[in-house]
Short mmCIF file of C-alpha atoms in Angstrom, two decimals:
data_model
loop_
_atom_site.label_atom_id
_atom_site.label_comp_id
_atom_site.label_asym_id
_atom_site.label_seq_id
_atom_site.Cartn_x
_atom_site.Cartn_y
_atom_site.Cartn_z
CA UNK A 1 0.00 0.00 0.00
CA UNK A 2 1.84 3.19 -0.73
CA UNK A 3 2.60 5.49 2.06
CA UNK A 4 -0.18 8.39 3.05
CA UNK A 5 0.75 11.64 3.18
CA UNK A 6 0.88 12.72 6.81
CA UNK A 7 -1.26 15.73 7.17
CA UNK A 8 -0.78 18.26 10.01
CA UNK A 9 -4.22 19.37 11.47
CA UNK A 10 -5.34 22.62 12.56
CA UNK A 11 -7.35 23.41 15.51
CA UNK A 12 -8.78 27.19 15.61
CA UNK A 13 -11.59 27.46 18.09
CA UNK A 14 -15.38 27.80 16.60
CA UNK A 15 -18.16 29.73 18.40
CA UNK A 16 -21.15 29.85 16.37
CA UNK A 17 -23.94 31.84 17.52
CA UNK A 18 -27.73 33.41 15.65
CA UNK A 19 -29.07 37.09 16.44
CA UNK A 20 -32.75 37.50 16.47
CA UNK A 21 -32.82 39.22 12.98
CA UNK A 22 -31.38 36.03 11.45
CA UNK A 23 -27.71 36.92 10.92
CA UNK A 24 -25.05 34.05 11.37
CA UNK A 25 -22.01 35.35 13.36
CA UNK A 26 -18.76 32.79 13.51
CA UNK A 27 -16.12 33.80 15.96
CA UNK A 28 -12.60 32.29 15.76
CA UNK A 29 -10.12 33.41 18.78
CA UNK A 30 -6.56 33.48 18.46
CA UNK A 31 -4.64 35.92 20.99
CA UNK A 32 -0.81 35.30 19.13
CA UNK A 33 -1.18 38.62 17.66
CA UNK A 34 -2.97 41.73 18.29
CA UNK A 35 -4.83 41.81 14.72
CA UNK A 36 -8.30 40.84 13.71
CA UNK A 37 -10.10 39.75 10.62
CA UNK A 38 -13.78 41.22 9.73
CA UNK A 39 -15.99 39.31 6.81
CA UNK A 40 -19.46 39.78 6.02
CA UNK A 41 -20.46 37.65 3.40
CA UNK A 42 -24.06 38.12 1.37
CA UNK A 43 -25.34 34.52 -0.16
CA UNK A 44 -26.00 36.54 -3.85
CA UNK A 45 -23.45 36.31 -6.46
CA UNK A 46 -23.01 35.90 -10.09
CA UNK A 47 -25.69 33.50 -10.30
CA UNK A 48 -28.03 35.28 -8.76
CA UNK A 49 -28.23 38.35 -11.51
CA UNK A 50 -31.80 38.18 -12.98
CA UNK A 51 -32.02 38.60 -16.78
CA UNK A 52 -31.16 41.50 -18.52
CA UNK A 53 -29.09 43.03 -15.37
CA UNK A 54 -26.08 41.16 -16.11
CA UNK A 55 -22.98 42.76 -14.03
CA UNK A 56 -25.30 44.04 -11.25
CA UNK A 57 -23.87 42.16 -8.10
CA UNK A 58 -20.22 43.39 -9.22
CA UNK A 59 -21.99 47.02 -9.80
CA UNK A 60 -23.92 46.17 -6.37
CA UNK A 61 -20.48 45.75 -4.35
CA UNK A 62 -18.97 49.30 -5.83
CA UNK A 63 -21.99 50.63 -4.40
CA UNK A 64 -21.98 49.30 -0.83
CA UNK A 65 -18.65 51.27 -0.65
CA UNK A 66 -20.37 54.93 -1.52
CA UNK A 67 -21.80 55.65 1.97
CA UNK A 68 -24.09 53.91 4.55
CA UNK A 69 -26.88 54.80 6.74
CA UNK A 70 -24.68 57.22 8.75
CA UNK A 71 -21.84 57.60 7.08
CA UNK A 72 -20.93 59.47 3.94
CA UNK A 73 -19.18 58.43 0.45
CA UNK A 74 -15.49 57.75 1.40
CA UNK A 75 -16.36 57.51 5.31
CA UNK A 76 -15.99 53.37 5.10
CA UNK A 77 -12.21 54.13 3.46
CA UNK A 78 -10.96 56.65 6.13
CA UNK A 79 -12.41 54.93 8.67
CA UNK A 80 -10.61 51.95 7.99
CA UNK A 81 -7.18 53.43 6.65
CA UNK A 82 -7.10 55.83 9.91
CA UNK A 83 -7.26 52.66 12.14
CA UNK A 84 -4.25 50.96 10.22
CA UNK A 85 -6.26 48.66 8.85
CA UNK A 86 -7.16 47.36 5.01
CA UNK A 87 -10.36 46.52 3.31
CA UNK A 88 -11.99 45.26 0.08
CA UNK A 89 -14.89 43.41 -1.00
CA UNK A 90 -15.08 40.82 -3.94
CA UNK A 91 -18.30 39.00 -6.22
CA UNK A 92 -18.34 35.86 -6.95
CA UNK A 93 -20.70 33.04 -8.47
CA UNK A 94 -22.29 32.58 -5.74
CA UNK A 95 -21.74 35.23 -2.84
CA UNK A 96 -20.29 38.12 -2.30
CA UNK A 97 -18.16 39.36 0.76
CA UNK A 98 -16.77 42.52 2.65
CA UNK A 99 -13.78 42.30 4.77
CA UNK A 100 -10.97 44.01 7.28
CA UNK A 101 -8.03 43.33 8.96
CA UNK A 102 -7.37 45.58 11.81
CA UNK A 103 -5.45 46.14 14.89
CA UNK A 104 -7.27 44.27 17.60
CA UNK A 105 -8.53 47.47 19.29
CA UNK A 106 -10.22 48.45 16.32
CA UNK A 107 -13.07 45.67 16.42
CA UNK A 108 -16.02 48.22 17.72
CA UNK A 109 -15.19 50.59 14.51
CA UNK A 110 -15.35 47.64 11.78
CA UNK A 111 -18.66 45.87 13.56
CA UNK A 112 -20.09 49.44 13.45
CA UNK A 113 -19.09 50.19 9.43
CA UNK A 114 -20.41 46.71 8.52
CA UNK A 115 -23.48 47.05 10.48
CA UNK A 116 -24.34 50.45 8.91
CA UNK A 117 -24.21 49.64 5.29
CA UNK A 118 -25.93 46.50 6.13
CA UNK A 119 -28.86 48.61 7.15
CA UNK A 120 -28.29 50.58 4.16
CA UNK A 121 -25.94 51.65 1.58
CA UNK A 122 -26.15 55.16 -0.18
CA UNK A 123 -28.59 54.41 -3.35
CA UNK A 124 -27.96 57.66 -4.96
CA UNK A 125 -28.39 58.54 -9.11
CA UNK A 126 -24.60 60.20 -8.52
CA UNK A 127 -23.62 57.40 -6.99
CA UNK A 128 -24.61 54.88 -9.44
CA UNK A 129 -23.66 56.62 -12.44
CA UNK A 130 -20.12 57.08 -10.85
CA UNK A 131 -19.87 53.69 -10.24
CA UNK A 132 -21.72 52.03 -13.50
CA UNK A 133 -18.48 54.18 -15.06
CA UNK A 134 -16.20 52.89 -12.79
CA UNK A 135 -17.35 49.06 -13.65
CA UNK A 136 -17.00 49.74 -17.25
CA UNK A 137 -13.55 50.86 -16.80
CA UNK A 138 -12.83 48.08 -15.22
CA UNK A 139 -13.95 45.77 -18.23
CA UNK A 140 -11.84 47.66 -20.46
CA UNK A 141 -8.88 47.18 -18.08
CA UNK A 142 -9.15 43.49 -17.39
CA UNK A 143 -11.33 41.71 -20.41
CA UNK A 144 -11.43 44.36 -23.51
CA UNK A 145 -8.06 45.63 -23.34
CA UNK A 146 -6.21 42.96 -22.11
CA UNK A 147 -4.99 39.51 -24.23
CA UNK A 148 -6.86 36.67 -23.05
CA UNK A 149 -8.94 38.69 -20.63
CA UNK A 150 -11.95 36.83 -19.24
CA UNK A 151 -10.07 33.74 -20.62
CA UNK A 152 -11.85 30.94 -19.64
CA UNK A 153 -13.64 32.41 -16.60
CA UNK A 154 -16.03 34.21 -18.54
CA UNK A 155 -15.69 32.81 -21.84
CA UNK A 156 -15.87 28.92 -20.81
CA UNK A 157 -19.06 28.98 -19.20
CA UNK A 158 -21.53 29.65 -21.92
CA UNK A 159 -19.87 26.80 -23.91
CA UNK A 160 -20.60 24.20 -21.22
CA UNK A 161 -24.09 25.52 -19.88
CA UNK A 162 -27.50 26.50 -21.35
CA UNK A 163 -28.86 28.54 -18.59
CA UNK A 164 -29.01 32.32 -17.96
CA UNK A 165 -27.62 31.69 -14.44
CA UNK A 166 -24.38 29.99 -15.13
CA UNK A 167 -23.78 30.77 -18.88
CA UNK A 168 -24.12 34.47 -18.64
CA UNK A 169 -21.27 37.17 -18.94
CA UNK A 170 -20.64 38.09 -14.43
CA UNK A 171 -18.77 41.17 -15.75
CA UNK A 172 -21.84 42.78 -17.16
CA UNK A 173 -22.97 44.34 -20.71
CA UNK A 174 -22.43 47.75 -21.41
CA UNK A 175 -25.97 47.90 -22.35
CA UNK A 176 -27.44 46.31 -19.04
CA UNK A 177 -24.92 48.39 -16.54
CA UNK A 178 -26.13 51.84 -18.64
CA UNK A 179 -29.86 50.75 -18.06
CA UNK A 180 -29.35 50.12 -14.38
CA UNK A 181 -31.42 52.40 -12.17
CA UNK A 182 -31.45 53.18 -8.34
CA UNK A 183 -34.96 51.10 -8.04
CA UNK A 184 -33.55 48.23 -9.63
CA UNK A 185 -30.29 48.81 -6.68
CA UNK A 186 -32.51 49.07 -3.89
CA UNK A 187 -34.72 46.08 -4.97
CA UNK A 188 -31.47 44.29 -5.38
CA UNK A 189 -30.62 45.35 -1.66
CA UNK A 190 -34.20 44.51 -0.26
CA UNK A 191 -34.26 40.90 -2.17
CA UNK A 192 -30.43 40.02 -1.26
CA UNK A 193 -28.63 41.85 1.52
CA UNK A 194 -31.16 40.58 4.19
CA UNK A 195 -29.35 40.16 7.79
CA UNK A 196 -31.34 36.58 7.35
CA UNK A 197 -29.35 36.34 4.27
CA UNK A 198 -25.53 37.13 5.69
CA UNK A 199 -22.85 35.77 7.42
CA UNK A 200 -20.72 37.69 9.85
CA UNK A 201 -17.02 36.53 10.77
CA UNK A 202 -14.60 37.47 13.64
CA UNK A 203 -11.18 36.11 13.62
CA UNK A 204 -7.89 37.30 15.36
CA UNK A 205 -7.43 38.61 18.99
CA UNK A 206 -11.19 38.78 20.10
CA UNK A 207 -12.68 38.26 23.65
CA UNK A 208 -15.25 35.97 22.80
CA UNK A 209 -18.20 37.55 25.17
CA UNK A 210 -16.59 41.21 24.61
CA UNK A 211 -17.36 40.84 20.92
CA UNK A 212 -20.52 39.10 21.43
CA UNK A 213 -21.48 41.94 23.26
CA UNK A 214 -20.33 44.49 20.69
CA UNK A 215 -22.10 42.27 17.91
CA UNK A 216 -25.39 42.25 19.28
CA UNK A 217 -25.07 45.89 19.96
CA UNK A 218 -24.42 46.69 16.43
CA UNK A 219 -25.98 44.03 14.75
CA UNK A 220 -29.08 43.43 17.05
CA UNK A 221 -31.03 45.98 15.44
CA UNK A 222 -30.48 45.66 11.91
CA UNK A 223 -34.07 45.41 10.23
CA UNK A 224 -34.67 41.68 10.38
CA UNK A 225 -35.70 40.28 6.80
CA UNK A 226 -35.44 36.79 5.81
CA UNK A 227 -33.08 34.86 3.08
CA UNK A 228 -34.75 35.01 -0.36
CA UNK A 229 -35.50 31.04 -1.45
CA UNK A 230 -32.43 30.06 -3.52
CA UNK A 231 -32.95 29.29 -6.81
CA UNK A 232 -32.23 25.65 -8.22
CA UNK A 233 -29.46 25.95 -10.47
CA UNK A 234 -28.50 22.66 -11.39
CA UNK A 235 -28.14 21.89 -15.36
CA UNK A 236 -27.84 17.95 -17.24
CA UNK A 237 -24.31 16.73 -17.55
CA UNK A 238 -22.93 17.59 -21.29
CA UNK A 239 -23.49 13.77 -23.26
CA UNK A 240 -22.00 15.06 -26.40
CA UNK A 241 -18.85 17.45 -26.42
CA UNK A 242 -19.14 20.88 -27.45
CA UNK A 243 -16.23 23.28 -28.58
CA UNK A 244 -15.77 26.84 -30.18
CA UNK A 245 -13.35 29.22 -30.81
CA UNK A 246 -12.78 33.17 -30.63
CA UNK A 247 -10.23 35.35 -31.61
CA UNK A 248 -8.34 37.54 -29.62
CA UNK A 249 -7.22 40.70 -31.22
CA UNK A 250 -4.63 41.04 -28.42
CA UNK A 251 -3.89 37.35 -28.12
CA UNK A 252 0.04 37.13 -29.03
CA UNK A 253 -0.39 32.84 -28.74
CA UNK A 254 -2.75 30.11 -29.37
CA UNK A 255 -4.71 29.25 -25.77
CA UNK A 256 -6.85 26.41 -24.98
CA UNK A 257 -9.26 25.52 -22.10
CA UNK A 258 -11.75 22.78 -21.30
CA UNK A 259 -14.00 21.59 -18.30
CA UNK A 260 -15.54 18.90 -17.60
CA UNK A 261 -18.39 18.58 -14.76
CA UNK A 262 -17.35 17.46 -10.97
CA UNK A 263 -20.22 16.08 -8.64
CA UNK A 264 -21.94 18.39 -6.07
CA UNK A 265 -19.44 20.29 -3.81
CA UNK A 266 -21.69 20.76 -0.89
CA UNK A 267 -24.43 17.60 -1.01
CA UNK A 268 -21.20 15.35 -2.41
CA UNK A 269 -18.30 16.44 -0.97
CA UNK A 270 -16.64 12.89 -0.44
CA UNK A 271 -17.22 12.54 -4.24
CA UNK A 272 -16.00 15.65 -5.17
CA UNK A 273 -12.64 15.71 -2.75
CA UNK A 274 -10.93 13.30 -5.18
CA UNK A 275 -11.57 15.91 -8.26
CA UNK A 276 -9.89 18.84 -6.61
CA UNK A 277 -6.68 15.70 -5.83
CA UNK A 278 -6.66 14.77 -9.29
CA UNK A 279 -6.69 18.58 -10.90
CA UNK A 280 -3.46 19.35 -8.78
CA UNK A 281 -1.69 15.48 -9.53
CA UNK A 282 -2.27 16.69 -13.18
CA UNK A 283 -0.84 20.20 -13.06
CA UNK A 284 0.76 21.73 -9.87
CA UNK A 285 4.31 21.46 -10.06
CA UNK A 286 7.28 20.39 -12.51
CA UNK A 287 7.07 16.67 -11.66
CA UNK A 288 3.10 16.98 -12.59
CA UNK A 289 1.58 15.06 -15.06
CA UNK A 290 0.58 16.73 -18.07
CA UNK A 291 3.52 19.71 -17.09
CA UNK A 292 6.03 16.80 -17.64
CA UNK A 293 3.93 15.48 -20.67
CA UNK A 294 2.98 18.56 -22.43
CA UNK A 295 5.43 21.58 -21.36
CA UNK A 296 8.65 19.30 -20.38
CA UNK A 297 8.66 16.44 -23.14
CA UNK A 298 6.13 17.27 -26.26
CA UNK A 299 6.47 21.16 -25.36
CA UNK A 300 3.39 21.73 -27.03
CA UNK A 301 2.51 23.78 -24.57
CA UNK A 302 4.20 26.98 -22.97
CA UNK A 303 2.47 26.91 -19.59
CA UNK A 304 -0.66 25.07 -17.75
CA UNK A 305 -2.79 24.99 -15.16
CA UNK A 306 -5.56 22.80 -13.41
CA UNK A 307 -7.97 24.01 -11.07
CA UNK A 308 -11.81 23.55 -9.55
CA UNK A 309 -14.72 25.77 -10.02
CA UNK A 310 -14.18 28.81 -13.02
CA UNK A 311 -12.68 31.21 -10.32
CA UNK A 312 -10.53 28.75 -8.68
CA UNK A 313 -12.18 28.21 -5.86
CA UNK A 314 -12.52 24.58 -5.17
CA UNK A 315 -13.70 25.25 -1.28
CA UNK A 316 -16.36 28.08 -1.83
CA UNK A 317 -18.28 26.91 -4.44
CA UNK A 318 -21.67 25.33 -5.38
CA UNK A 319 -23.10 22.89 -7.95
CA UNK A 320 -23.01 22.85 -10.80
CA UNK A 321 -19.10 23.59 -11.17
CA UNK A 322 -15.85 22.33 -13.26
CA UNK A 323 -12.47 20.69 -13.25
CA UNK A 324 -11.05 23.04 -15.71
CA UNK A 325 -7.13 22.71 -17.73
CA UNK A 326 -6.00 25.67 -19.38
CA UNK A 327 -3.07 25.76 -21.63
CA UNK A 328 -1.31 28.30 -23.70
CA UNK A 329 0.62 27.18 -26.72
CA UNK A 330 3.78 28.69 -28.96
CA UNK A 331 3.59 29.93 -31.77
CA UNK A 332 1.90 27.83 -34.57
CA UNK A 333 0.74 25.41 -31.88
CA UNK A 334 -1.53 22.78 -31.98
CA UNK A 335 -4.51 22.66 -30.19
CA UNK A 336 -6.08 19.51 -31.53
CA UNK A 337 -2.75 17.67 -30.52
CA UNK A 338 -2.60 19.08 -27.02
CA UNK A 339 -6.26 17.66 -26.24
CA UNK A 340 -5.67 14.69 -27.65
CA UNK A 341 -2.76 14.32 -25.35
CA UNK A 342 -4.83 15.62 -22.29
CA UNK A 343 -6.62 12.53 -23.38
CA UNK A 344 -4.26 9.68 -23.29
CA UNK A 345 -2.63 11.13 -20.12
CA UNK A 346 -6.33 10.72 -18.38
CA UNK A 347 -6.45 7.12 -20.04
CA UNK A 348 -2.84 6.64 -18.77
CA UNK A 349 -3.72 7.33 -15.45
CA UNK A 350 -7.19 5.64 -15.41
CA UNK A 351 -5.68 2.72 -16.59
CA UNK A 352 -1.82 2.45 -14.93
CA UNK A 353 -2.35 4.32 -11.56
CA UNK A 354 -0.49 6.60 -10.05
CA UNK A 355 3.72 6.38 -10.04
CA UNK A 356 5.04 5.60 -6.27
CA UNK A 357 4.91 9.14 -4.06
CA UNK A 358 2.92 10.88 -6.17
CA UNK A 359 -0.02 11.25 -4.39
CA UNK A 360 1.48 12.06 -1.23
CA UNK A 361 3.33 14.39 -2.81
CA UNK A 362 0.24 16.03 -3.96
CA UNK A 363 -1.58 16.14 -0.92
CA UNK A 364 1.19 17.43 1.11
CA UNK A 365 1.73 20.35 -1.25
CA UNK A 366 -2.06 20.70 -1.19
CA UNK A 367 -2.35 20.54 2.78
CA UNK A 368 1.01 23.23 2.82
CA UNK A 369 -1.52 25.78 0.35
CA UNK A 370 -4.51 25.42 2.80
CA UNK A 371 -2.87 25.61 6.01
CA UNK A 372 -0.86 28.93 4.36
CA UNK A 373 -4.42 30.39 2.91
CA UNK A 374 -5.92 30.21 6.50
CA UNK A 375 -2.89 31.20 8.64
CA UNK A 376 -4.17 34.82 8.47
CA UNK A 377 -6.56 35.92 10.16
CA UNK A 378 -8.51 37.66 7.44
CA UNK A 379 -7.98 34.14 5.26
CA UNK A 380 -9.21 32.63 8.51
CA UNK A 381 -12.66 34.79 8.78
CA UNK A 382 -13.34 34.37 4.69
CA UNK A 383 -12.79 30.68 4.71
CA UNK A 384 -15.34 30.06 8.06
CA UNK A 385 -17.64 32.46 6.77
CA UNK A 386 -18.22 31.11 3.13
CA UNK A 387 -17.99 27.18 5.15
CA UNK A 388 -20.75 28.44 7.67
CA UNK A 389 -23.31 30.03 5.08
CA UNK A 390 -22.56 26.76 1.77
CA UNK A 391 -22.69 24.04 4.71
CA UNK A 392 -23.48 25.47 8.13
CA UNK A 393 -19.82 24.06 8.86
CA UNK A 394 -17.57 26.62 9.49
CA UNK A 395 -15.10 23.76 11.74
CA UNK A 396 -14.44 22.51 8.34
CA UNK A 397 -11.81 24.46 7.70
CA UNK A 398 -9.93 22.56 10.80
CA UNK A 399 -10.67 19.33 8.46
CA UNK A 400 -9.87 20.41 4.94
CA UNK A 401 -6.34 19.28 4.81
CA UNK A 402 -6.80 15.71 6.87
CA UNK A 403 -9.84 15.18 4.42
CA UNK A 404 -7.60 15.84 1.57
CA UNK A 405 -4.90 13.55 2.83
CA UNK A 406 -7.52 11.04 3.33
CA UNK A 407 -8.69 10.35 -0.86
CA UNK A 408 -7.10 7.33 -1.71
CA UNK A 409 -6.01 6.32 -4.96
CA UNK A 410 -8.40 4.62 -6.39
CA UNK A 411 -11.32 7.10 -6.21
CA UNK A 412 -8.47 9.65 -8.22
CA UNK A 413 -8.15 7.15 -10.61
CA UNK A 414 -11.86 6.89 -10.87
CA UNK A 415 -12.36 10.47 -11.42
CA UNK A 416 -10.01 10.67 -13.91
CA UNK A 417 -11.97 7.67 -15.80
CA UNK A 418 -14.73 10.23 -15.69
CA UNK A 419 -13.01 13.03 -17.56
CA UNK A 420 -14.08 12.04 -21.27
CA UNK A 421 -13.71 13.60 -24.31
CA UNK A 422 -17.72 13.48 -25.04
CA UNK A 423 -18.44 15.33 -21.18
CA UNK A 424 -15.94 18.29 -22.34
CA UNK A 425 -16.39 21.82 -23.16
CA UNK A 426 -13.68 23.38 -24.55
CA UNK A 427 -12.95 27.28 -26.42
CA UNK A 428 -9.90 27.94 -27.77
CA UNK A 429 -8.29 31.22 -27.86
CA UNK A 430 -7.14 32.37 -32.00
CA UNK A 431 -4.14 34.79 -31.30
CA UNK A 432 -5.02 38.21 -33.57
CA UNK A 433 -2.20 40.14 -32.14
CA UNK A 434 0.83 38.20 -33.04
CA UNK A 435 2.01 40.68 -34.88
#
């Protein structure tokens, strides 16, 4: 039997606790440092955009930084700044989340900044405008204006689904961010950013009943409205495969990507565990499989990359979701050749197993990136926040690395007998600017 990886385990204290207006608050004490971590995450994302308002939960995090209940445009950023501390938000497919790290004594000031924009962010006509610019810039920064942008993150996903939900553009239309008005913002804030509908998360050098006590001060009296139902947005399994192609006018090289669907992160974890093994035994590292196959030996391929869930987040994610390989190829290169030999490497493996060491190898680098990711306490309060509202497991996070230490061989193998030519989507990338 070949050796198992042996996987250190973490063991960050959970307190879990439910205010009366429905709001989840996670608290995660660790007195080594005098910093803390802040997250407030909204269950609306991506997915959640209804037709026609494509781009609006990006648009609708820009705006949730232009003023609160009590506080005016910019009073969030000085706040914050003036403390020592750092902030951001970001939107993803299926939440979106607001976060700090601060010095310790700064907790009251970041409970009281989240709680007043959770009451209610500044819904202005100035604001909106100023920020439906702002969004568009963005666009032309990181997708119009840039090779390969949105490559495969937005581009991949209407290829493999059929659904508004998952197949539409997350960055937004011109068209649809210009139509946007402040009814359609504050409907958006009504529907979505419901205390019922949030997750708060403390992590750092906390006092657990001091920042109880500050919590349900702040918190307590936010307007109590429940979680909207969640839609269902679960899609068939591809039976045939499907492929297109675009062409990048900034493109200087040939790019290729495909996915292929996993099973259910959150009702199928066990079954999905071995996917997120196999994507990083494939790709993460020189000794890797199809980096030794297709970058070291063929060199058909000038890099490549392996990853779950189309913004690589393998932990934070719901169904339906990807494996996804991306490649990019020199000059002249071929992409027929490269799948084909993304092929035969999954046969190989399916068929021969796995080479002595490799899998522990694997997992240990694996366990090493998740045990970095949450050694912060900002990583910390993110990870148990998105874990509490997908699973109503924050504790996870302790497990993560012994549960992905614990896939055996055999159900990697058997995932990669899954990854068939006839359940991939694929888009390649024509370069336009190699000139």
């Amino acid at each position: 039997m070949p050796p198992r990886a042996r996987i250190p385990a973490t063991k960050y204290p959970v307190e879990r606790f439910t205010l009366d207006n429905g709001l989840r608050v996670v608290l995660t004490p660790d007195r080594s440092a005098p910093v803390i971590g802040v997250a407030v995450v909204y269950d609306v994302g991506i997915r959640s955009e209804p037709e026609g308002r494509t781009g609006f939960a990006h648009l609708f995090e820009h705006l949730m930084f232009q003023g609160s209940e009590n506080l005016e445009k910019l009073a969030h950023f000085r706040h914050v700044q003036g403390a020592g501390g750092t902030f951001n938000g970001s939107t993803h497919l299926d939440y979106t989340d607001y976060f700090e790290t601060l010095p310790s004594n700064a907790l009251e000031r970041a409970l009281f900044l989240e709680a007043d924009r959770m009451r209610g962010p500044r819904l202005t006509e100035e604001n909106l405008r100023n920020q439906v610019d702002v969004v568009k810039e963005e666009i032309r920064v990181n997708v119009l204006n840039r090779p390969y942008g949105g490559f495969p993150w937005l581009t991949l996903p209407p290829v493999m689904f059929d659904t508004f939900p998952n197949a539409h553009d997350g960055y937004g239309s011109f068209d649809d961010l210009e139509s946007a008005t402040v009814a359609d913002a504050a409907d958006f804030f009504r529907r979505y950013y419901a205390s019922g509908n949030a997750v708060l998360a403390v992590s750092g050098d906390i006092d657990v009943a001091e920042a109880t006590a500050l919590i349900e001060r702040h918190f307590g009296d936010v307007p109590a409205r429940p979680a909207p139902r969640r839609p269902d947005f679960a899609e068939p399994d591809l039976t045939a495969e499907r492929r297109t192609s675009y062409t990048d006018r900034l493109a200087p090289l040939p790019a290729v990507a495909g996915a292929w669907r996993v099973p259910d992160p959150v009702t199928d974890f066990s079954g999905y565990l071995p996917y997120v093994v196999l994507a990083e035994v494939l790709t993460d590292g020189d000794a890797s499989r199809l980096v030794e196959r297709l970058v070291q030996r063929d060199r058909t391929v000038t890099s490549l990359g392996g990853y779950l869930g189309f913004m690589g987040d393998p932990f934070d994610v719901r169904d339906p979701t990807a494996l996804l390989l991306q490649a990019h190829l020199p000059p002249g290169g071929d992409v027929d050749k490269v799948l084909r030999t993304i092929d035969e490497e999954l046969d190989r493996l399916a068929t021969d197993g796995l080479t002595e060491g490799e899998l522990a190898r694997t997992q240990a680098r694996m366990a090493t990136h998740l045990l970095r990711d949450t050694d912060a306490v900002l990583g910390r309060a993110l990870r148990m926040a998105v874990l509490e509202q997908q699973r109503g497991e924050p504790g996870l996070l302790n497990e993560l690395p012994r549960l992905v230490g614990e896939v055996t061989e055999e159900q990697v193998l058997a995932a990669a007998a899954t990854l068939r030519p006839q359940r991939r989507a694929s888009i390649e990338v024509i370069p336009g600017g190699a000139r």
